[in-house]
GROMACS .gro file of C-alpha atoms in nm:
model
  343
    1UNK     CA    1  -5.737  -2.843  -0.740
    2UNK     CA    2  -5.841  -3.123  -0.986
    3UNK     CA    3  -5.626  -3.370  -1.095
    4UNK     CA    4  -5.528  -3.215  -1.468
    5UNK     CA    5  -5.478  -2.860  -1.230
    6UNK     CA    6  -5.110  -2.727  -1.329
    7UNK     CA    7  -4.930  -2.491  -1.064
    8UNK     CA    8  -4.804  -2.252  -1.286
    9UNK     CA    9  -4.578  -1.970  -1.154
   10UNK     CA   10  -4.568  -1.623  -1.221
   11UNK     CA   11  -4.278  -1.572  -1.467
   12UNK     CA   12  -4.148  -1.255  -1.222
   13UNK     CA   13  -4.060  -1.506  -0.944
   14UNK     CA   14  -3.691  -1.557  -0.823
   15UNK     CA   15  -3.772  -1.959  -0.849
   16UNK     CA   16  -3.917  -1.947  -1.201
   17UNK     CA   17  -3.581  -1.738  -1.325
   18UNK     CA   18  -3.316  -2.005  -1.199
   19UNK     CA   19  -3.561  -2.286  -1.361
   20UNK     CA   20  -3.569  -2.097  -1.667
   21UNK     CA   21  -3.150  -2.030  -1.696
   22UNK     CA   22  -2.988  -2.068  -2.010
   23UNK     CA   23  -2.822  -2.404  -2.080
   24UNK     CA   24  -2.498  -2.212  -2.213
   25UNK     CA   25  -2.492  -2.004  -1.916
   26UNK     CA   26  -2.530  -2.260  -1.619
   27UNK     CA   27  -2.256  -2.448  -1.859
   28UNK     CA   28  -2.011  -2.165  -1.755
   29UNK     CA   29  -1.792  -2.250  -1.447
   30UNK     CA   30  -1.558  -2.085  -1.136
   31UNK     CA   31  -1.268  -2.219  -1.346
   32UNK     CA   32  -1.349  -2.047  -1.688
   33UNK     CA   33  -1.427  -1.693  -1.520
   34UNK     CA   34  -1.093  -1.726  -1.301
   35UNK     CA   35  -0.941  -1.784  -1.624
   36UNK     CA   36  -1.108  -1.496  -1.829
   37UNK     CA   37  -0.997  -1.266  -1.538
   38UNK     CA   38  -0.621  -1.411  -1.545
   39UNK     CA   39  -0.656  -1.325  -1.998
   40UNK     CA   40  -0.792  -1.007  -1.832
   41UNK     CA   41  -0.506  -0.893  -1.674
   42UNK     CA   42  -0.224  -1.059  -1.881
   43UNK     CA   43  -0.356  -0.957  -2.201
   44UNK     CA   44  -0.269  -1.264  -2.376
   45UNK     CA   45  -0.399  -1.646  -2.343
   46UNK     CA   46   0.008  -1.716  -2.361
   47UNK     CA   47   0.079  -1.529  -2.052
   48UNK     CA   48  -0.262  -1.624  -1.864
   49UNK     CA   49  -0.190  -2.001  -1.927
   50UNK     CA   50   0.183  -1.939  -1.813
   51UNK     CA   51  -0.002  -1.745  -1.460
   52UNK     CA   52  -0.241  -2.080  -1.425
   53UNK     CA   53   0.064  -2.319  -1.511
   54UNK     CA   54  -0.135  -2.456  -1.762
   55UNK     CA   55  -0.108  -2.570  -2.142
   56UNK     CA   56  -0.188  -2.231  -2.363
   57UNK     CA   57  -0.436  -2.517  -2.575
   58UNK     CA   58  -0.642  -2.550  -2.256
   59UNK     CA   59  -0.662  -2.194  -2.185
   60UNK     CA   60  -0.768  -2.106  -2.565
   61UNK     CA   61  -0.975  -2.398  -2.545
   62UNK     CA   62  -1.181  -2.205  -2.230
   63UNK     CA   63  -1.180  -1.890  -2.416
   64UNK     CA   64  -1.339  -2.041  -2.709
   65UNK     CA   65  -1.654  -2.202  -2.496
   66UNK     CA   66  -1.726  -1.897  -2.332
   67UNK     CA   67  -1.684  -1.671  -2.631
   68UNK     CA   68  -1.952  -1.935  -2.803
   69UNK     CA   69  -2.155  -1.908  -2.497
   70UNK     CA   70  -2.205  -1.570  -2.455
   71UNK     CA   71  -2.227  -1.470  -2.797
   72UNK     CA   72  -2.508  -1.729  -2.802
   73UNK     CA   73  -2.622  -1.568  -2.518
   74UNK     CA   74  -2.555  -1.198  -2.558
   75UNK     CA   75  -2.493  -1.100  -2.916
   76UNK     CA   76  -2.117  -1.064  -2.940
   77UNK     CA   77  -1.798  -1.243  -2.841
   78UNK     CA   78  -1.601  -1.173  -2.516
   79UNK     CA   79  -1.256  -1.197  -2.638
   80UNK     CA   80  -1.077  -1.109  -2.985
   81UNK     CA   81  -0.776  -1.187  -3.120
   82UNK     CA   82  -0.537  -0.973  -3.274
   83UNK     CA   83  -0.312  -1.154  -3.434
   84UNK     CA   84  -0.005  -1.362  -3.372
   85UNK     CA   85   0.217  -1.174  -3.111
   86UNK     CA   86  -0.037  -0.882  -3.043
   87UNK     CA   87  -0.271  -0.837  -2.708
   88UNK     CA   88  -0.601  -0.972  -2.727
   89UNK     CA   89  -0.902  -0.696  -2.725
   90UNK     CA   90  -1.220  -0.711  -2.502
   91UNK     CA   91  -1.559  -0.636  -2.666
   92UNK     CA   92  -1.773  -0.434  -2.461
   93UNK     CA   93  -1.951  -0.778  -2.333
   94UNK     CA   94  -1.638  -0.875  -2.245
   95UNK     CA   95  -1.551  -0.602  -2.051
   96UNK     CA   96  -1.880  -0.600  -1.864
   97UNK     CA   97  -1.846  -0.961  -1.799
   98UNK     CA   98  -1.529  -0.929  -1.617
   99UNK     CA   99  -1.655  -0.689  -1.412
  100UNK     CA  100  -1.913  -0.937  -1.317
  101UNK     CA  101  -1.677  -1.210  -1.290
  102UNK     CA  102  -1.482  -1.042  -1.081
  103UNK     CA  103  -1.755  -0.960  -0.863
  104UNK     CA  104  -1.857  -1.285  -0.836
  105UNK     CA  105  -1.563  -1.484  -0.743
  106UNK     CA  106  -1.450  -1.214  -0.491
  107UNK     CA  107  -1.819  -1.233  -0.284
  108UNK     CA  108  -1.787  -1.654  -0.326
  109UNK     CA  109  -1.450  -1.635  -0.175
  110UNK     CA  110  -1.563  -1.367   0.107
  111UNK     CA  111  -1.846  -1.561   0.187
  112UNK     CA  112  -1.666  -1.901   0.223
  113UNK     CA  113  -1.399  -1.746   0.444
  114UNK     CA  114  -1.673  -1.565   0.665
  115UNK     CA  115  -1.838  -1.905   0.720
  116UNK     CA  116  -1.533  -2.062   0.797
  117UNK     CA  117  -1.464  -1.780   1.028
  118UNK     CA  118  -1.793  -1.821   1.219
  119UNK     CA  119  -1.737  -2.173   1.249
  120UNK     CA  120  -1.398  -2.097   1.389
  121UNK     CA  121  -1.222  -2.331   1.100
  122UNK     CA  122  -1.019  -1.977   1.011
  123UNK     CA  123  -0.853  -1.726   1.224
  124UNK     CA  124  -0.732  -1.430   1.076
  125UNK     CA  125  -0.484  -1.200   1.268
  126UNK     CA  126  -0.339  -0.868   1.142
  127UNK     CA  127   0.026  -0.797   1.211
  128UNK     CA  128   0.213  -0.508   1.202
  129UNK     CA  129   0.584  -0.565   1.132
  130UNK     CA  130   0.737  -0.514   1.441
  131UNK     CA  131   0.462  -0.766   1.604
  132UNK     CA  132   0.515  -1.121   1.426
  133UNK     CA  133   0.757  -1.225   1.660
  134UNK     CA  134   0.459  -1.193   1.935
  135UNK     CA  135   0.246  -1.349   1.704
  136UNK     CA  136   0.469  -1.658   1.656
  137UNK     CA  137   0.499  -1.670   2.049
  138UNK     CA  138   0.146  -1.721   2.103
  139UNK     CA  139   0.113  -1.974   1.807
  140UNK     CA  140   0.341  -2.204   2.013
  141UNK     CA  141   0.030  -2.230   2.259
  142UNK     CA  142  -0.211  -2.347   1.983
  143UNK     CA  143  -0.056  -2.438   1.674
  144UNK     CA  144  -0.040  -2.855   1.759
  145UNK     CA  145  -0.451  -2.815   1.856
  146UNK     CA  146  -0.517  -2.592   1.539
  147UNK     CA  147  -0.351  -2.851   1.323
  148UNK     CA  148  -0.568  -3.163   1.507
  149UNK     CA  149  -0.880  -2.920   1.452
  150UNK     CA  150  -0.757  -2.851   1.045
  151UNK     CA  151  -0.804  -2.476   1.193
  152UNK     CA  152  -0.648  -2.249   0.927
  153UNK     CA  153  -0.434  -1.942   1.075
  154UNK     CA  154  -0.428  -1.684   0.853
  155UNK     CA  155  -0.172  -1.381   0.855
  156UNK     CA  156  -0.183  -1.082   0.695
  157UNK     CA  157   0.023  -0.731   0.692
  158UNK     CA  158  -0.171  -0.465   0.877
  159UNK     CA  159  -0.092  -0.100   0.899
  160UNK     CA  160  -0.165   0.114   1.201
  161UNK     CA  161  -0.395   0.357   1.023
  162UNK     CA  162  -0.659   0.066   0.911
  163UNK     CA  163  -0.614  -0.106   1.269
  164UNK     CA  164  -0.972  -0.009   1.336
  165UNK     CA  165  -1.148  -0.075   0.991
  166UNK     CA  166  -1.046  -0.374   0.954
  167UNK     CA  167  -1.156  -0.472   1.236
  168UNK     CA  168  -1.484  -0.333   1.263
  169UNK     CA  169  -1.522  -0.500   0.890
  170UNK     CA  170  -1.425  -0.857   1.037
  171UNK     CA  171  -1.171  -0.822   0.778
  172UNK     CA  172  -0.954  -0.988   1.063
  173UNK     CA  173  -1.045  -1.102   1.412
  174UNK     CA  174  -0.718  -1.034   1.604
  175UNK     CA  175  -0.462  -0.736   1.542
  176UNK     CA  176  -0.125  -0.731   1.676
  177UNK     CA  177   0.016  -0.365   1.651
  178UNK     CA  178   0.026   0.023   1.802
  179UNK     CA  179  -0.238   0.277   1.801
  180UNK     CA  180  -0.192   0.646   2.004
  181UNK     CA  181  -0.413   0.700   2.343
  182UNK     CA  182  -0.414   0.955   2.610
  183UNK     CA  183  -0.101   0.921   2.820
  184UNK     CA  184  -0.178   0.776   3.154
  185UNK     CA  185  -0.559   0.698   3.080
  186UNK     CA  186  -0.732   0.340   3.069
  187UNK     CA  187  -0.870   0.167   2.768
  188UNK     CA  188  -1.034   0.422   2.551
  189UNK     CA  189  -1.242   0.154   2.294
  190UNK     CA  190  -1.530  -0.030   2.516
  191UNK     CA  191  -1.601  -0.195   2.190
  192UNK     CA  192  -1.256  -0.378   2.177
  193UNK     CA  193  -1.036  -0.596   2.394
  194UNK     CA  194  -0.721  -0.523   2.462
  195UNK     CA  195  -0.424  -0.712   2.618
  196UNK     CA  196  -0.133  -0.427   2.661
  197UNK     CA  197   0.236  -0.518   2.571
  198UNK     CA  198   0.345  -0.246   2.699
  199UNK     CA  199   0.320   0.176   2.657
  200UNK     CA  200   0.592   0.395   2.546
  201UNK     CA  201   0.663   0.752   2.373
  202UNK     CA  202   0.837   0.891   2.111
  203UNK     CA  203   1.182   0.987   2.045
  204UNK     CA  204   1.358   1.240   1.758
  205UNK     CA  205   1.624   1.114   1.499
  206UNK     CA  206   1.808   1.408   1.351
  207UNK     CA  207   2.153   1.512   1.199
  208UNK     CA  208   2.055   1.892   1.342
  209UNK     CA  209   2.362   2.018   1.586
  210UNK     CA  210   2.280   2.061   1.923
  211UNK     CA  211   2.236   2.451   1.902
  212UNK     CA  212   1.919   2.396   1.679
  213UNK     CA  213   1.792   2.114   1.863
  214UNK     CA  214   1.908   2.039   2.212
  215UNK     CA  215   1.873   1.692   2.418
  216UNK     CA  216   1.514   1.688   2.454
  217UNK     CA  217   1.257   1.898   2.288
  218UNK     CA  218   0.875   1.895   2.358
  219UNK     CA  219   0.614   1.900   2.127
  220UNK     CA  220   0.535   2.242   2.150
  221UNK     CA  221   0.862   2.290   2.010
  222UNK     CA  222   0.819   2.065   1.687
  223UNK     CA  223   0.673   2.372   1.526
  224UNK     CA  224   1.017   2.508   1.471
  225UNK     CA  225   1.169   2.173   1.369
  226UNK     CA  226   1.195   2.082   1.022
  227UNK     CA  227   1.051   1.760   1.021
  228UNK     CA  228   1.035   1.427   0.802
  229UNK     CA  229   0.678   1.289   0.822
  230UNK     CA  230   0.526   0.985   0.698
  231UNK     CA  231   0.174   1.061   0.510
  232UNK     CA  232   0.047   0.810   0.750
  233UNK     CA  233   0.041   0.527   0.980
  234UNK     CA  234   0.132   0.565   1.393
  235UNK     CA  235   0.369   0.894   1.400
  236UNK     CA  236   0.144   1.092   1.114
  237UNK     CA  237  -0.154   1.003   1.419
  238UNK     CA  238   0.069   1.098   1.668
  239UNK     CA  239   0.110   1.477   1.514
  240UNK     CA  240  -0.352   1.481   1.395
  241UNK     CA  241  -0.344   1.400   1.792
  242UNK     CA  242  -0.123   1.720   1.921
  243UNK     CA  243  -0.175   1.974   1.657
  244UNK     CA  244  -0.524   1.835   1.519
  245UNK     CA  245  -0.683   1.740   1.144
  246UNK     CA  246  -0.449   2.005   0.959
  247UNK     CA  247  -0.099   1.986   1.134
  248UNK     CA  248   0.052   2.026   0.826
  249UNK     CA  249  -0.012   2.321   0.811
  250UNK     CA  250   0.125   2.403   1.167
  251UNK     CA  251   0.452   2.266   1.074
  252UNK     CA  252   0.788   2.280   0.902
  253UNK     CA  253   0.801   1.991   0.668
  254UNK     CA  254   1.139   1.868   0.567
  255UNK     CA  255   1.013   1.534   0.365
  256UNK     CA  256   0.779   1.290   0.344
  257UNK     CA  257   0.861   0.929   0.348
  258UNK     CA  258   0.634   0.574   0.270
  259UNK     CA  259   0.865   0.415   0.538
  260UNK     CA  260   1.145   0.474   0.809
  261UNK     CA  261   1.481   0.300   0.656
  262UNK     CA  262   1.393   0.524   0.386
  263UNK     CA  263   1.388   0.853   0.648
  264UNK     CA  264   1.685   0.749   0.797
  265UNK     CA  265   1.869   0.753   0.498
  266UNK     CA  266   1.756   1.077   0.438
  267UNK     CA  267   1.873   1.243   0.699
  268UNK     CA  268   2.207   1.045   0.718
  269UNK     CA  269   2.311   1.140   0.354
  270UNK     CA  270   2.281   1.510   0.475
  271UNK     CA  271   2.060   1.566   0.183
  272UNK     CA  272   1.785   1.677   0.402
  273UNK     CA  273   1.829   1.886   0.756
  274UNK     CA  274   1.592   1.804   0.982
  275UNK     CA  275   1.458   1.557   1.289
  276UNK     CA  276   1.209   1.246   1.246
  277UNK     CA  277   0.966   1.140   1.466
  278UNK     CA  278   1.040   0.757   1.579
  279UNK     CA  279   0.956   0.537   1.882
  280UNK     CA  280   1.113   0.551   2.179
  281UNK     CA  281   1.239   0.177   2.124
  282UNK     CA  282   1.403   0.247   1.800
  283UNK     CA  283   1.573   0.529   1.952
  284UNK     CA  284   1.720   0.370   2.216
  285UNK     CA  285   1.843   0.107   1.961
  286UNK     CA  286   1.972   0.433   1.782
  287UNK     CA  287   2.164   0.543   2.086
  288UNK     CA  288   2.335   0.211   2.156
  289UNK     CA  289   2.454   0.223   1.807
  290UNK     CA  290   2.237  -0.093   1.728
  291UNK     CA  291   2.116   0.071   1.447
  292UNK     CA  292   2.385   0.024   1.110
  293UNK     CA  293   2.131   0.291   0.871
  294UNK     CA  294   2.145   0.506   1.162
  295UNK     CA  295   2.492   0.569   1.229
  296UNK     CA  296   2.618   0.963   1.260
  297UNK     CA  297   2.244   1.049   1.382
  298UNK     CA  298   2.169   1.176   1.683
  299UNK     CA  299   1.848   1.051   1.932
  300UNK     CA  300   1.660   1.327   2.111
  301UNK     CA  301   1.435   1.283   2.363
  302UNK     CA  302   1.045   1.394   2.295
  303UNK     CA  303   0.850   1.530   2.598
  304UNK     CA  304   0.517   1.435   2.570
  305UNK     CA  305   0.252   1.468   2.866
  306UNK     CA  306  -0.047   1.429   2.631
  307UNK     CA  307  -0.013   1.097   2.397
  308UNK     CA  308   0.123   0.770   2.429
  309UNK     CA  309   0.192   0.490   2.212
  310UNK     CA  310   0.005   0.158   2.341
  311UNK     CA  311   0.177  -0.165   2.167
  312UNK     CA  312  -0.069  -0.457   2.238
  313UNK     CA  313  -0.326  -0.678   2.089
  314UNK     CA  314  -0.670  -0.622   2.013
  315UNK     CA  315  -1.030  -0.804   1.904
  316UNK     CA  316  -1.388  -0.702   1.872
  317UNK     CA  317  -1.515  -0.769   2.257
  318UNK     CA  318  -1.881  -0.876   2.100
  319UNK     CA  319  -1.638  -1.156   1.874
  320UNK     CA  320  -1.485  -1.285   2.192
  321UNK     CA  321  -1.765  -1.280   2.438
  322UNK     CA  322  -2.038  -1.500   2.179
  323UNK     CA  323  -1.807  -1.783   2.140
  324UNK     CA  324  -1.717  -2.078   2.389
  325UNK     CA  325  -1.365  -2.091   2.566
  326UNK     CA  326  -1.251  -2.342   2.305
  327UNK     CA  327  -1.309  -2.189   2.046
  328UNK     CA  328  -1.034  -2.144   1.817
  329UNK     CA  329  -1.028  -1.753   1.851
  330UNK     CA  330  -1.077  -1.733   2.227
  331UNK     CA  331  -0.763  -2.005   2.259
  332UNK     CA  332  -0.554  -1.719   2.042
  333UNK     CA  333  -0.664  -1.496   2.275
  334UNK     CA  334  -0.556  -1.707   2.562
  335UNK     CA  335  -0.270  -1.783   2.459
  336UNK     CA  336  -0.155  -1.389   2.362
  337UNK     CA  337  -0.258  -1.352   2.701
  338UNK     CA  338  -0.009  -1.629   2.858
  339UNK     CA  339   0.271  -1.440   2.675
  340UNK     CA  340   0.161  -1.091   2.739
  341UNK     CA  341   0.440  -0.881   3.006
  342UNK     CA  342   0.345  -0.896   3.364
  343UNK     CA  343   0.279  -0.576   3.532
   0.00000   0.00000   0.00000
């Protein structure tokens, strides 16, 4: 190559397209696409700037670079007003741009908080309700090294029907709740790790009299029971695991419910006659009158050879096994394991 030689690149390469970016688009930041999203959803650079707790001047101010930017750099404004008092209107551009925004941020924040999670700087753990308080007993273990580490714990709500996605998506690395297994058998998922809490069954709530349903009923029975179901979550597993995919058709339903206070009301206003399918812990609590929503039902015992209810805590075995003992997730696991029951 002589010395007046030029490397010139083909104009298709990745390399030559970020060297050839528009100024007004690498002028565009994080902070102006969070706040299109925020006018986005508001409707109104008045309500956006009140989200951001910021001045509305700063926010119109933002709106007003990028709607000179992209019409600069695709034809037509993002955002126009409508007048004083009336919801701003997104142009097509605009609306496509949100999208894109919206996009963007969410795979930047993803991929920050999967790095941190690899480097073991964030632990996420998925709780069911009825399992913070075993949560918060194994954070006593770790949470004075976490905070000399700057390890961020992260919590989030988990229901028992996305126990498994989420964590075969890394969505979280530790879940704390229930899931249904065969009654009597061993660990069922080689792929996960499991330290068991403890296994139970299921009980019946109902405001039925005794001549309809007697002291204990087994499942075989629950055909002829009008029943208040959940659409999902442990008990609606419970009844796809004895009377398979289409139960409901197999069975008398009384109501569905989004959640249990809501069932026990239900059937204590006498508005609905029927049984409901709850744990075997909530019915004893039921029975010993513990139970103030509860009061004037009765608790029936449910036979059940087949299923049982496992109540534990669980992590992708592959997670565990590639990182050192001191890693922040293998010390959670440690310490759940210091506070699990022993047999």
């Amino acid at each position: 190559m002589s010395g007046s030689s030029q490397l010139v690149l083909p104009s298709s390469t990745a390399l030559h397209r970020l060297l050839n970016m528009p100024g007004a688009l690498l002028d565009t930041t994080m902070d102006q696409l969070r706040t299109l999203l925020t006018v986005h959803e508001t409707r109104s650079a008045l309500r956006a700037a009140r989200a951001l707790g910021r001045e509305q001047s700063s926010v119109q101010k933002q709106l007003d670079t990028l709607n000179r930017n992209f019409r600069q750099l695709c034809g037509e404004p993002l955002v126009v007003k409508q007048g004083r008092g009336k919801d701003v209107l997104f142009t097509p551009t605009g609306e496509s741009l949100v999208e894109l925004a919206r996009e963007t941020l969410a795979e930047w924040l993803d991929g920050i908080h999967e790095c941190r999670r690899k480097l073991g700087t964030t632990v996420t753990v998925g709780t069911t309700r009825y399992m913070l308080d075993t949560l918060a007993k194994a954070w006593h273990h770790v949470s004075d090294e976490f905070r000399e580490r700057d390890v961020d714990l992260k919590v989030v709500h988990i229901r028992t029907k996305d126990i498994w996605a989420k964590l075969e998506t890394r969505e979280v690395d530790v879940v704390c709740g229930s899931v249904v297994t065969h009654a009597g058998a061993g660990w069922e998922r080689p792929e996960f790790d499991v330290i068991e809490w403890r296994r139970g069954g299921l009980a019946l709530l109902t405001n039925l009299p005794e001549t309809v349903v007697g002291d204990r009923v087994r499942v075989p029975q629950l055909r002829s029971v009008p029943l208040v179901i959940p659409g999902a979550g442990l008990i609606a597993e419970f009844l796809r695991g004895w009377f398979g995919p289409d139960y409901r058709q197999g069975i008398e339903i009384a109501a569905e419910i989004d959640e249990i206070q809501y069932g026990i009301s239900l059937l204590r206003s006498n508005l609905v006659q029927g049984a409901m399918i709850v744990t075997s812990g909530l019915g004893v609590v039921a029975s010993n009158n513990e139970l103030r929503e509860g009061g004037g039902l009765r608790v029936v015992e449910l036979a059940d050879d087949s299923l049982e209810r496992l109540v534990g805590v669980f992590a992708r075995r592959d997670e565990l096994a590639k990182h050192p003992a001191d890693h922040p997730l293998n010390l959670l696991w440690a310490a759940f394991q210091a506070e699990a029951p022993r047999p």
